[in-house]
Short mmCIF file of C-alpha atoms and ligand atoms in Angstrom, two decimals:
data_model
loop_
_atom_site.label_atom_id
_atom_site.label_comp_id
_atom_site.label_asym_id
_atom_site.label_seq_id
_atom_site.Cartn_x
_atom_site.Cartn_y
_atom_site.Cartn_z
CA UNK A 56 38.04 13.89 31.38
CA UNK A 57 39.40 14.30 28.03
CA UNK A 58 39.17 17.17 25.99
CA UNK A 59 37.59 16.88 22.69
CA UNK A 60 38.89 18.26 19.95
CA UNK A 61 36.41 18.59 16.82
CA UNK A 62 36.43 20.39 13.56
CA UNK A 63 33.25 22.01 13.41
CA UNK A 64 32.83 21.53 9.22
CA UNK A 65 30.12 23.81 7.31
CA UNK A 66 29.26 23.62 3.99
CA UNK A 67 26.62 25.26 1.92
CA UNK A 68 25.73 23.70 -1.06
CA UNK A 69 24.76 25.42 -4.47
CA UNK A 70 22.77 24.66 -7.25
CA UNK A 71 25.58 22.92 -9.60
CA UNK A 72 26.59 20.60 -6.28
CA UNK A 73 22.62 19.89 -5.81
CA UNK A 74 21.59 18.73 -10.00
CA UNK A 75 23.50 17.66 -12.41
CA UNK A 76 21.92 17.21 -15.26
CA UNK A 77 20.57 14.71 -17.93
CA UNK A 78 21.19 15.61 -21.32
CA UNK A 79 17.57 14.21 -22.56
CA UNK A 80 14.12 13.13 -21.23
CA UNK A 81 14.61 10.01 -22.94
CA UNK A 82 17.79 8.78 -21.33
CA UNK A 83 15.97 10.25 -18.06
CA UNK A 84 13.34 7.43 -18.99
CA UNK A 85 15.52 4.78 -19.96
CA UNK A 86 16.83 5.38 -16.42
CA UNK A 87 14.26 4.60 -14.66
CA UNK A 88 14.17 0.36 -14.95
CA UNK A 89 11.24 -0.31 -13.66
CA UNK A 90 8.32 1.49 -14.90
CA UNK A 91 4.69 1.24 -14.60
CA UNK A 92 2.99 1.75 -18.54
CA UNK A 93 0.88 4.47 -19.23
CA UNK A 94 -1.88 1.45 -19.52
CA UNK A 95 -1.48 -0.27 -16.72
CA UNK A 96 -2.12 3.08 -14.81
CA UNK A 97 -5.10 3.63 -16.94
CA UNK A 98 -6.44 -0.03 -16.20
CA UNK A 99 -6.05 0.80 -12.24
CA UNK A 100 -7.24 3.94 -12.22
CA UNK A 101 -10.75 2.36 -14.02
CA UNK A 102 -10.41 -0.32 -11.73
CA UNK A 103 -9.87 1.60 -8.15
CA UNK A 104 -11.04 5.09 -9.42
CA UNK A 105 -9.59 7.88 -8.06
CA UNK A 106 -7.02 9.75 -6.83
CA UNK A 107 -5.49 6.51 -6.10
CA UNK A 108 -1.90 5.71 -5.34
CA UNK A 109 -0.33 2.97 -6.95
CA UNK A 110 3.08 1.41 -6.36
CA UNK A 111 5.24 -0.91 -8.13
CA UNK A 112 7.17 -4.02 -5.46
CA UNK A 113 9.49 -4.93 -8.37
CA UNK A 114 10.97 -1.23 -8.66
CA UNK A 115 11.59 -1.24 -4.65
CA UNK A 116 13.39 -4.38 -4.77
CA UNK A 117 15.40 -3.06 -7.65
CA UNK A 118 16.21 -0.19 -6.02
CA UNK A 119 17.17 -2.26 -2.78
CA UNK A 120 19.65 -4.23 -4.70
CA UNK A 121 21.17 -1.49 -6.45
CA UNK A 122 21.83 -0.27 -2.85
CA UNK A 123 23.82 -3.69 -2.41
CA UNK A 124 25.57 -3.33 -4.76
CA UNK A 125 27.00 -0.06 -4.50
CA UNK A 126 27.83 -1.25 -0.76
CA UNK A 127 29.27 -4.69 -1.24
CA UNK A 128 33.10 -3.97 -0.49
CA UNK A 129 31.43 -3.32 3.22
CA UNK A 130 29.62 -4.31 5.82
CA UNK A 131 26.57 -2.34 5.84
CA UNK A 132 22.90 -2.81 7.49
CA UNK A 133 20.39 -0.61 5.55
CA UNK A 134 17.30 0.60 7.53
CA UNK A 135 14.45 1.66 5.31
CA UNK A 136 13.32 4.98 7.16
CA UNK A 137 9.43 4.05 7.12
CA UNK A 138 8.19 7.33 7.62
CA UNK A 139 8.37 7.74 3.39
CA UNK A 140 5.60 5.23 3.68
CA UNK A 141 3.90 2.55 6.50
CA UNK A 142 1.72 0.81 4.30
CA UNK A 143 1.87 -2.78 5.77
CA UNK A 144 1.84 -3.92 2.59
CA UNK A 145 4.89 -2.61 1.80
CA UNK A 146 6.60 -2.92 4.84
CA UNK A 147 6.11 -6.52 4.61
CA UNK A 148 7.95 -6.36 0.84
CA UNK A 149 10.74 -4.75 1.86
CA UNK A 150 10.97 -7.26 5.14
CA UNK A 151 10.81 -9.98 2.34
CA UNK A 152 14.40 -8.02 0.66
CA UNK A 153 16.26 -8.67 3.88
CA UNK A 154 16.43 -4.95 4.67
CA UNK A 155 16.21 -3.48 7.95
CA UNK A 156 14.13 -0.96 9.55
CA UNK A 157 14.38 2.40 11.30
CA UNK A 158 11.81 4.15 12.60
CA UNK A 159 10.83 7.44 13.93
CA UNK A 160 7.79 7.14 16.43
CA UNK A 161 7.02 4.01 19.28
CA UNK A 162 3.75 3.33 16.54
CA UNK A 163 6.09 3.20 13.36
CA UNK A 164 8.11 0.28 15.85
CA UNK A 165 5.01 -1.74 16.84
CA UNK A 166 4.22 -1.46 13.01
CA UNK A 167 7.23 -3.05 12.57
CA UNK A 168 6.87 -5.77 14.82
CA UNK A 169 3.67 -6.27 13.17
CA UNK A 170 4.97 -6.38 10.05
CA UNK A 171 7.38 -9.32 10.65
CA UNK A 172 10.64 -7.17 11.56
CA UNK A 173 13.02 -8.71 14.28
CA UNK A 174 13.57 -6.27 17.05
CA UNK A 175 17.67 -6.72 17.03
CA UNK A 176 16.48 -5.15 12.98
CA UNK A 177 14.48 -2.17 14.00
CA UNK A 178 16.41 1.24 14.28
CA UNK A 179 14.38 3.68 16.50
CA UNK A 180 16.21 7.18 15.83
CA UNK A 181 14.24 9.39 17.91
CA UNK A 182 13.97 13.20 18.27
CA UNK A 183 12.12 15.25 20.71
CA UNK A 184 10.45 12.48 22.50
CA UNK A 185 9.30 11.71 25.99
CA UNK A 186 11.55 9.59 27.27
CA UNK A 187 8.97 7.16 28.07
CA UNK A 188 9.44 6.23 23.91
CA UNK A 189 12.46 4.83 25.09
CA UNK A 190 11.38 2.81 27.72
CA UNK A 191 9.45 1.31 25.68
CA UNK A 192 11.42 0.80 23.12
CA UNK A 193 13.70 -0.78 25.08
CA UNK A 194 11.43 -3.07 26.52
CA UNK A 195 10.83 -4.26 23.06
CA UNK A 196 14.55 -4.74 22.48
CA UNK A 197 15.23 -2.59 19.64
CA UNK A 198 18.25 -0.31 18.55
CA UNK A 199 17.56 2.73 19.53
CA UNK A 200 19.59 5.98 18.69
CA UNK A 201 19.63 9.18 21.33
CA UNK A 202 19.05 12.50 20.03
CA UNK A 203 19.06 14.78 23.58
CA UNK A 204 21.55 14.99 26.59
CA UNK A 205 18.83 15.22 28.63
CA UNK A 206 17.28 11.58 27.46
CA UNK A 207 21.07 10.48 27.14
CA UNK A 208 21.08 11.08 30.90
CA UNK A 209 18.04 9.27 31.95
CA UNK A 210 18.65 6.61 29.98
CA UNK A 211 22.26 6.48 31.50
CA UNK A 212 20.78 6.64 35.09
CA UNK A 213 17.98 3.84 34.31
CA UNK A 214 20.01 1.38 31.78
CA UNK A 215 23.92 1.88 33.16
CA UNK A 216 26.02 -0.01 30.57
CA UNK A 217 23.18 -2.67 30.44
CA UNK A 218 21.34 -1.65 27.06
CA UNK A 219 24.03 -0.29 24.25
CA UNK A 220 22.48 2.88 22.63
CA UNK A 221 23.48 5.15 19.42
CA UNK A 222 24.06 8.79 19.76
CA UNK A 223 22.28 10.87 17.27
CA UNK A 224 24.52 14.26 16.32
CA UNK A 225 23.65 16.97 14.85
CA UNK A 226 27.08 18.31 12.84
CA UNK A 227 26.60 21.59 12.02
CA UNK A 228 26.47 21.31 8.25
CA UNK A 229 23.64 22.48 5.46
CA UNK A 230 22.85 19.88 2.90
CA UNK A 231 19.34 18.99 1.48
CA UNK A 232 17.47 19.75 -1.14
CA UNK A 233 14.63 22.27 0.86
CA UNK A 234 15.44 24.17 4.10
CA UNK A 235 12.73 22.50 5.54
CA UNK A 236 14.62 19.01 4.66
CA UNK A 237 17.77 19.67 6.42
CA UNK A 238 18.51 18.80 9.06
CA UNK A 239 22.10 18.96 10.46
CA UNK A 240 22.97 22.37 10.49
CA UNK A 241 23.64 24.49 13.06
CA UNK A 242 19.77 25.88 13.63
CA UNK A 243 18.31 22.26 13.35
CA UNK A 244 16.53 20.55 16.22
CA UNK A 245 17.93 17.59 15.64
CA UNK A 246 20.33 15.49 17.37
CA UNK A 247 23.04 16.53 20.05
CA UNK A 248 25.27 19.33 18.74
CA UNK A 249 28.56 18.22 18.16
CA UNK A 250 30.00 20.90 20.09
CA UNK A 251 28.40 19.51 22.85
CA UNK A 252 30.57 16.46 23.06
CA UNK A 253 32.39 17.20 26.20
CA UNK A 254 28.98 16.90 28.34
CA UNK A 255 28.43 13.47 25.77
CA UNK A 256 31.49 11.97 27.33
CA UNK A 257 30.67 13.51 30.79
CA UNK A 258 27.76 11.54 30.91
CA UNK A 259 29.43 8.22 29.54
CA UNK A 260 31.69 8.56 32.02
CA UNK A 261 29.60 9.15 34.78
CA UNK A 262 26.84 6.59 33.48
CA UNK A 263 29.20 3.70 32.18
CA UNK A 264 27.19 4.07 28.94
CA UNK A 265 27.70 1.47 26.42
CA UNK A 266 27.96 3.84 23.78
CA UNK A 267 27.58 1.03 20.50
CA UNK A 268 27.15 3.84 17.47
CA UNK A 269 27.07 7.05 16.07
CA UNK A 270 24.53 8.50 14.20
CA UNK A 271 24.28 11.66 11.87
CA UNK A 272 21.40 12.11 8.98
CA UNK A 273 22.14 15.83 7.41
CA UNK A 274 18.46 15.73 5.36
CA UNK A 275 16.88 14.55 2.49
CA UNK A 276 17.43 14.53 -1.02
CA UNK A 277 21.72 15.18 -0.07
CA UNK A 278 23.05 14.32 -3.75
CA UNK A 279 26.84 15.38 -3.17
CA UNK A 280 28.32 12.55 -2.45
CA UNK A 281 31.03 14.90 -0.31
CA UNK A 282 28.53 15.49 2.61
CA UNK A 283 28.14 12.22 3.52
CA UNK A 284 32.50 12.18 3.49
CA UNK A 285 32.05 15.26 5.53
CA UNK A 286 30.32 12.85 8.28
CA UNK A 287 33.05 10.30 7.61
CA UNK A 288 35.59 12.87 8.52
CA UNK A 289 33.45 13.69 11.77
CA UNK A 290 32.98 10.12 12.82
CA UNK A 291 36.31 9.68 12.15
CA UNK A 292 38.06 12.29 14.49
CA UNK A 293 35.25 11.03 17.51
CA UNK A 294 35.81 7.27 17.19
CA UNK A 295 38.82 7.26 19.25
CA UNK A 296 36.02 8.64 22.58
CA UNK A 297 34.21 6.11 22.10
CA UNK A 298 35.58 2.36 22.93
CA UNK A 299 32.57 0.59 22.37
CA UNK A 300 30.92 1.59 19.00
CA UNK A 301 30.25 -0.97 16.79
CA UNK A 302 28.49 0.92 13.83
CA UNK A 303 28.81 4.55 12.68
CA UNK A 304 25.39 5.58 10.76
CA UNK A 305 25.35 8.18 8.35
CA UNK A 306 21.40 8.07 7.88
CA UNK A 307 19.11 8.27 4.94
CA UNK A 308 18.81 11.24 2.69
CA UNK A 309 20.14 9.95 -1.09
CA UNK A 310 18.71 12.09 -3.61
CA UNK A 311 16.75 10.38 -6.35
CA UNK A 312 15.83 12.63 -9.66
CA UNK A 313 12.85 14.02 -9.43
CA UNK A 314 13.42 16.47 -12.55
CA UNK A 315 13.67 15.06 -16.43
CA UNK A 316 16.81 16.47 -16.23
CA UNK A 317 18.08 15.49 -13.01
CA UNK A 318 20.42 12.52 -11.22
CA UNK A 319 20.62 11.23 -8.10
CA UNK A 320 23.15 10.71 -5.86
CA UNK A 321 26.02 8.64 -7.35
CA UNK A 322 25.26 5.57 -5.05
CA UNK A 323 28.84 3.31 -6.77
CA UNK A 324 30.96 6.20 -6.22
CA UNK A 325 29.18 6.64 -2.29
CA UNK A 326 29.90 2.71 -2.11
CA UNK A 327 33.96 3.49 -2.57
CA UNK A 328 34.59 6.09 -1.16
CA UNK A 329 32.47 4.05 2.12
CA UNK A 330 34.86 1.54 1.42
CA UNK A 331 37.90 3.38 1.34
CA UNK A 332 36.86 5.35 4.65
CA UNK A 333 36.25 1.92 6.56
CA UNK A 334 39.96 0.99 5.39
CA UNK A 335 40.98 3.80 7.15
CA UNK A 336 39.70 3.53 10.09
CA UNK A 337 40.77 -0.19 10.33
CA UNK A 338 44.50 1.05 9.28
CA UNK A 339 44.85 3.91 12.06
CA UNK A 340 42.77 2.65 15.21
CA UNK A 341 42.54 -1.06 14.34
CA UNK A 342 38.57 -1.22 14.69
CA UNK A 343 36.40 -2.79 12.31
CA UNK A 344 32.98 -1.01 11.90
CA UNK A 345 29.65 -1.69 10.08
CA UNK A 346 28.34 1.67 8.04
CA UNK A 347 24.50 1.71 8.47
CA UNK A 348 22.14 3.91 6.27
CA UNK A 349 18.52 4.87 6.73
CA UNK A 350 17.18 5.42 3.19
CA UNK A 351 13.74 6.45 2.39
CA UNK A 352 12.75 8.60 -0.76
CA UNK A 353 15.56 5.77 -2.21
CA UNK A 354 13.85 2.81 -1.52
CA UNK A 355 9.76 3.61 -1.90
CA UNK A 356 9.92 7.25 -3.64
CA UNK A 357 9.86 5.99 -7.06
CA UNK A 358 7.61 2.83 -7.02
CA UNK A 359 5.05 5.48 -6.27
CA UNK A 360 2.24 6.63 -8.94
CA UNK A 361 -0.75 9.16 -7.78
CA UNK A 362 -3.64 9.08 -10.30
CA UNK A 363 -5.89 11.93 -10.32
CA UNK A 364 -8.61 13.33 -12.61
CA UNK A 365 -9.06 16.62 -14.05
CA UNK A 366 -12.42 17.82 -12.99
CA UNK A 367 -12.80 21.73 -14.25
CA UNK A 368 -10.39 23.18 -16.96
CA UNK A 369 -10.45 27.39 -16.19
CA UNK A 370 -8.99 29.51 -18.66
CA UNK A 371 -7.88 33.01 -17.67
CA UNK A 372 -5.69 35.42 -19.26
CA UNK A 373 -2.56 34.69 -18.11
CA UNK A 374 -2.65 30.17 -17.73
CA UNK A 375 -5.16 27.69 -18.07
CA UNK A 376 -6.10 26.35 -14.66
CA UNK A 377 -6.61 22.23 -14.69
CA UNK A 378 -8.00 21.33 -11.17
CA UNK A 379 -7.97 17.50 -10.06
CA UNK A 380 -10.18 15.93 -7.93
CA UNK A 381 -7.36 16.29 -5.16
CA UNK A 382 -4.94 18.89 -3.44
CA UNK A 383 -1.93 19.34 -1.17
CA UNK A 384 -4.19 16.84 1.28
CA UNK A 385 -3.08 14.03 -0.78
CA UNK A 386 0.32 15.41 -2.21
CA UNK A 387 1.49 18.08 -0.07
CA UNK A 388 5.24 18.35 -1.29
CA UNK A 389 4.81 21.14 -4.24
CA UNK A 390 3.42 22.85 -1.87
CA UNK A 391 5.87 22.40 1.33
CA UNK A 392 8.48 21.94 -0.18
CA UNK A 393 8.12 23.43 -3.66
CA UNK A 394 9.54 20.06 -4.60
CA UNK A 395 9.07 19.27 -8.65
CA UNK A 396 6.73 16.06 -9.60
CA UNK A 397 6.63 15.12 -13.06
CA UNK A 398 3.11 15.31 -14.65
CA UNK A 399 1.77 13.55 -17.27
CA UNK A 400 -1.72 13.36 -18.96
CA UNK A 401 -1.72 9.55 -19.32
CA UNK A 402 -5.25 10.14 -21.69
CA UNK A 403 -4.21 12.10 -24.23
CA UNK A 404 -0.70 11.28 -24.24
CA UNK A 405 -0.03 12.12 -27.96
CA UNK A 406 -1.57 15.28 -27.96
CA UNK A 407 0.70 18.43 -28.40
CA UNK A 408 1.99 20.11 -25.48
CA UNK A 409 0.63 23.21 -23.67
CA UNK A 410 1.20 25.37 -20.40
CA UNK A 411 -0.99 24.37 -17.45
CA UNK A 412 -1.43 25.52 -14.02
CA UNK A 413 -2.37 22.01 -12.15
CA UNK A 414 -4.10 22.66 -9.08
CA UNK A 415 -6.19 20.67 -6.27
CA UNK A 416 -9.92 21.30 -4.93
CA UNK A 417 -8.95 22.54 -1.89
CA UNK A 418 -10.02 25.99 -0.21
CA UNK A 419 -6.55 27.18 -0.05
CA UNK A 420 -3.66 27.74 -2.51
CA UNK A 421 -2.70 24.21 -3.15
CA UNK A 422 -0.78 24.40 -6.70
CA UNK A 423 0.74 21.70 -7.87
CA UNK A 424 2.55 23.25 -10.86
CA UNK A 425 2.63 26.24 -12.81
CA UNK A 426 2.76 26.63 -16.36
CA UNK A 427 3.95 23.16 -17.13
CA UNK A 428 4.12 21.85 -20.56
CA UNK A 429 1.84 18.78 -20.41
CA UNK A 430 -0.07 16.81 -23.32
CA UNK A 431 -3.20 18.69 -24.26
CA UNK A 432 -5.99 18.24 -21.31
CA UNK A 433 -9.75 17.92 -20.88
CA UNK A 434 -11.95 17.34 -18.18
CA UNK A 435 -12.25 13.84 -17.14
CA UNK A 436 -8.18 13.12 -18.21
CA UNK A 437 -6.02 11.16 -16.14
CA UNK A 438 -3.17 13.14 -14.70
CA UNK A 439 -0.07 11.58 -13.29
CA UNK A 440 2.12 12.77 -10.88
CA UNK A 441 5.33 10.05 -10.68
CA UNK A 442 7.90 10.01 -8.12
CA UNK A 443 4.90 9.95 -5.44
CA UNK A 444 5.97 7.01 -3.17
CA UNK A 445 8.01 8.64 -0.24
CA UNK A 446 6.13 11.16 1.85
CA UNK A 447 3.33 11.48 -0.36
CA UNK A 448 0.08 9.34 1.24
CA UNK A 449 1.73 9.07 4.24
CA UNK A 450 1.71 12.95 4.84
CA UNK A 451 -1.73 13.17 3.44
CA UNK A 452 -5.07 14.36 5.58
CA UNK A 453 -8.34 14.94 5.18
CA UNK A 454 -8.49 18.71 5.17
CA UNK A 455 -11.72 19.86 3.93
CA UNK A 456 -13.56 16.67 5.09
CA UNK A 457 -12.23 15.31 2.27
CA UNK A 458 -11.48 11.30 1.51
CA UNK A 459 -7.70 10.21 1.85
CA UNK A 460 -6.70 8.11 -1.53
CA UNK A 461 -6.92 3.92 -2.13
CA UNK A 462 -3.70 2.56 -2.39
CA UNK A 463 -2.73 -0.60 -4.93
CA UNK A 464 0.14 -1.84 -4.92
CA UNK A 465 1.41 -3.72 -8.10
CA UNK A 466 3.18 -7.26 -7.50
CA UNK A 467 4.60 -10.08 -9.94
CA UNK A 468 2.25 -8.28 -12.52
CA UNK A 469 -1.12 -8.24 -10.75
CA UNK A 470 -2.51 -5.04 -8.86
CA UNK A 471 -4.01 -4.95 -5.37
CA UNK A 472 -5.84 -3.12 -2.93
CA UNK A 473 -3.61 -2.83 0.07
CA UNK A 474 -5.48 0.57 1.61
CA UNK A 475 -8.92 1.32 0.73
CA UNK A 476 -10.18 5.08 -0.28
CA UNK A 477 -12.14 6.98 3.15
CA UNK A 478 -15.63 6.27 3.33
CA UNK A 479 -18.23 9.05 5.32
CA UNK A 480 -17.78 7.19 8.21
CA UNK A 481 -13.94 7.76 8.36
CA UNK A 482 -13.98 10.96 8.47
CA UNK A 483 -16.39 10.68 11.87
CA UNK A 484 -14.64 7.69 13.26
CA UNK A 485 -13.03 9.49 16.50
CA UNK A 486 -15.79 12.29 16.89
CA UNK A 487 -17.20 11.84 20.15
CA UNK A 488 -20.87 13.11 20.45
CA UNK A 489 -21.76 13.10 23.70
N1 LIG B 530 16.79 8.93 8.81
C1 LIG B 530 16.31 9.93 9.54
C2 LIG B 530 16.75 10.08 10.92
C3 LIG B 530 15.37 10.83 8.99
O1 LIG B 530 14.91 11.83 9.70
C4 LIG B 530 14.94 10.64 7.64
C5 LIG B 530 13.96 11.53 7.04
C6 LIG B 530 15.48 9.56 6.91
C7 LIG B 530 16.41 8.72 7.53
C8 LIG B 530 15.08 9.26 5.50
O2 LIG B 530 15.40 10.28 4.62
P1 LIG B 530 15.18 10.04 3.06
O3 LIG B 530 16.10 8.90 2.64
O4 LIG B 530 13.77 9.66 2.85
O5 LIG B 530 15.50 11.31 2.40
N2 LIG B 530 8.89 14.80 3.88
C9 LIG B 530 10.11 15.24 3.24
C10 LIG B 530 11.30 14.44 3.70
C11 LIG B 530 11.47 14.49 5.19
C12 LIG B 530 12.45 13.50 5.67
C13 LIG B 530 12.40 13.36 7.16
N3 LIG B 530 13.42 12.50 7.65
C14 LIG B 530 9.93 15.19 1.74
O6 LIG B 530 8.87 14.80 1.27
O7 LIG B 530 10.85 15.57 1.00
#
């Protein structure tokens, strides 16, 4: 058997590679093409009530074509990574685009089979599963990537060469926004180690597997356009051990600005240096590949809009406390993942600024933001937290016994339901008394 041969290529990534920065909150603003008006939130939240998420189809399908054109010099598939947010609803829209779909559980595929996906478009990129996910997901015909030797080798010694599969690596390098968001490095659970590829080709060999693509996703919110090269270079030195690969996938992860004063990841200049990678793969083995990506937070993360209300202002000596009638059971990513949502008092939006600790009702520590500057508040003000599409409903609960959100979506300028607010009942629905 051959011997491979692999740099092993670590980066850490600092502060200046992870922002760079707006000079203005204006231009921030004009940024952002397709926004939702401070009115139209108001007019939904009196409609709905709230909290209530609301999200905007026009601004996906924006961002879905700004993602085609940034990749047009190749041939890519993208795969919108669903677990940002399963709403049928949406799903459905971003079916409607022509985008694919990848997915991350056996329910997340049947939701897209549901939801009008073909199976030769659904990407199932598991980790840590039973392997009896993969049975299954075979049985439904979809793409499925392989993220363990030790499912590589049953699926080798149940499919042969018969079903083509992806190999999910993990490539030893630290990118992300959050520790808890990366995950290629050399501590991360996911995918096969790279160092581990002489037991990968043991078990092509000895299987026959048909071996069709590669797969790396480093983590979310990557804005350094370099990492995903880094994965370039990787695929690039392993393409020559595998004959039959068709598509090399360097997964989801773009970073979209959160922050006034932040960019995202410089999607035209990702798009070249994509093309210019393809090129040279074509000019030194020959091989023509398709480059698939898996976004997420890119596609659904800014259509998003939570709606809350203040219920109790608290002053004490050091902040004044404004607590909404929800907590890190609706919007649990300040509090995970310290990440930064901006808030705005969409009420009293002339009002001058002051410093406000926004927090939830929840019996533990669930603080949104500390100290912001936000338009003067009172009790009974709508707050907005923007930016709230990806990974904010989806990872909500109902902690405390407490209701999960309504969710409208926005369409050709009319707003609908599309996932109604708990009643009592929900929150008994699988209690068994016996
Ligand atoms: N592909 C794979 C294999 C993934 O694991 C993920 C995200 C994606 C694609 C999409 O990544 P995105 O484009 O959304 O960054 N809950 C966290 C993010 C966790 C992402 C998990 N995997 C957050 O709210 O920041």
């Amino acid at each position: 058997m051959k011997k491979a041969k692999i740099t092993l290529q670590r980066k850490r990534l600092n502060n200046e590679q992870i922002g760079c920065y707006f000079s203005d909150e204006d231009n921030y603003l004009r940024n952002m093409s397709t926004v939702l008006s401070k009115e139209q939130l108001r007019g939904i939240a009196n409609e709905y009530g709230t909290p209530v998420y609301v999200y905007h189809a026009e601004k996906i399908t924006g961002q879905y074509q700004k993602l085609q054109q940034a990749f047009r010099q190749t041939n890519t598939r993208f795969f919108y990574a669903c677990k940002a947010l399963t709403n049928i609803n949406i799903l459905r829209h971003i079916h409607s685009l022509g985008c694919h779909i990848d997915c991350s559980s056996i329910n997340e595929v049947h939701l897209a089979l549901r939801a009008g996906f073909e199976k030769e478009n659904i990407l199932y990129t598991s980790n840590g599963i039973a392997f009896s996910e993969i049975e299954e997901a075979v049985s439904l015909g979809v793409n499925v990537n392989i993220d363990s030797l030790s499912n590589l080798e049953k699926f080798g010694k149940k499919y042969g060469h018969s079903y083509p599969a992806g190999i999910r690596l993990r490539p030893n390098i630290m990118a992300g926004g959050h520790l808890k968001i990366s995950t290629g490095h050399e501590k991360s659970k996911f995918g096969i180690p790279i160092e581990q590829l002489d037991k990968i080709l043991a078990l092509v060999d000895q299987y026959h597997l048909h071996i069709c693509g590669l797969h790396v996703h480093t983590g979310s919110e990557i804005k350094d356009v370099a990492v995903f090269m880094q994965v370039a270079d990787i695929f690039f030195d392993l393409v020559p051990y595998f004959k039959e690969l068709q598509f090399l996938d360097l997964g989801g992860g773009f970073k979209v600005p959160y922050h006034e004063q932040e960019t995202g990841t410089d999607m035209p200049l990702l798009g070249q240096k994509l093309a210019e990678v393809i090129q040279k793969l074509k000019d030194t083995y020959h091989r023509d590949f398709q480059a698939w990506f898996e976004p997420g937070k890119y596609l659904v993360s800014e259509c998003g809009y939570f709606i809350t209300e203040v219920t109790v202002l608290k002053q004490s000596s050091s902040t004044t406390f404004a607590g909404v009638n929800s907590g890190f059971n609706h919007l649990i990513r300040p509090m995970f993942y310290e990440a930064y949502h901006r808030i705005e008092n969409i009420s009293n939006p002339n009002a001058p600024k002051q410093p406000y600790t926004v927090t939830g009702n929840i019996c533990e520590t669930d603080t949104f933001a500390t100290d912001r500057l936000i338009n003067q508040i009172r009790e009974g003000d709508l707050l907005v937290f923007y930016n709230a599409g990806a990974y904010g409903f989806e990872m909500g609960s109902n902690y405390n016994s407490r209701f999960k959100p309504a969710q409208v979506l926005v369409k050709d300028g009319r707003a609908q339901l599309i996932g109604r607010r708990d009643v009592f009942e929900d929150l008994l629905r699988n209690q068994v008394e016996p």
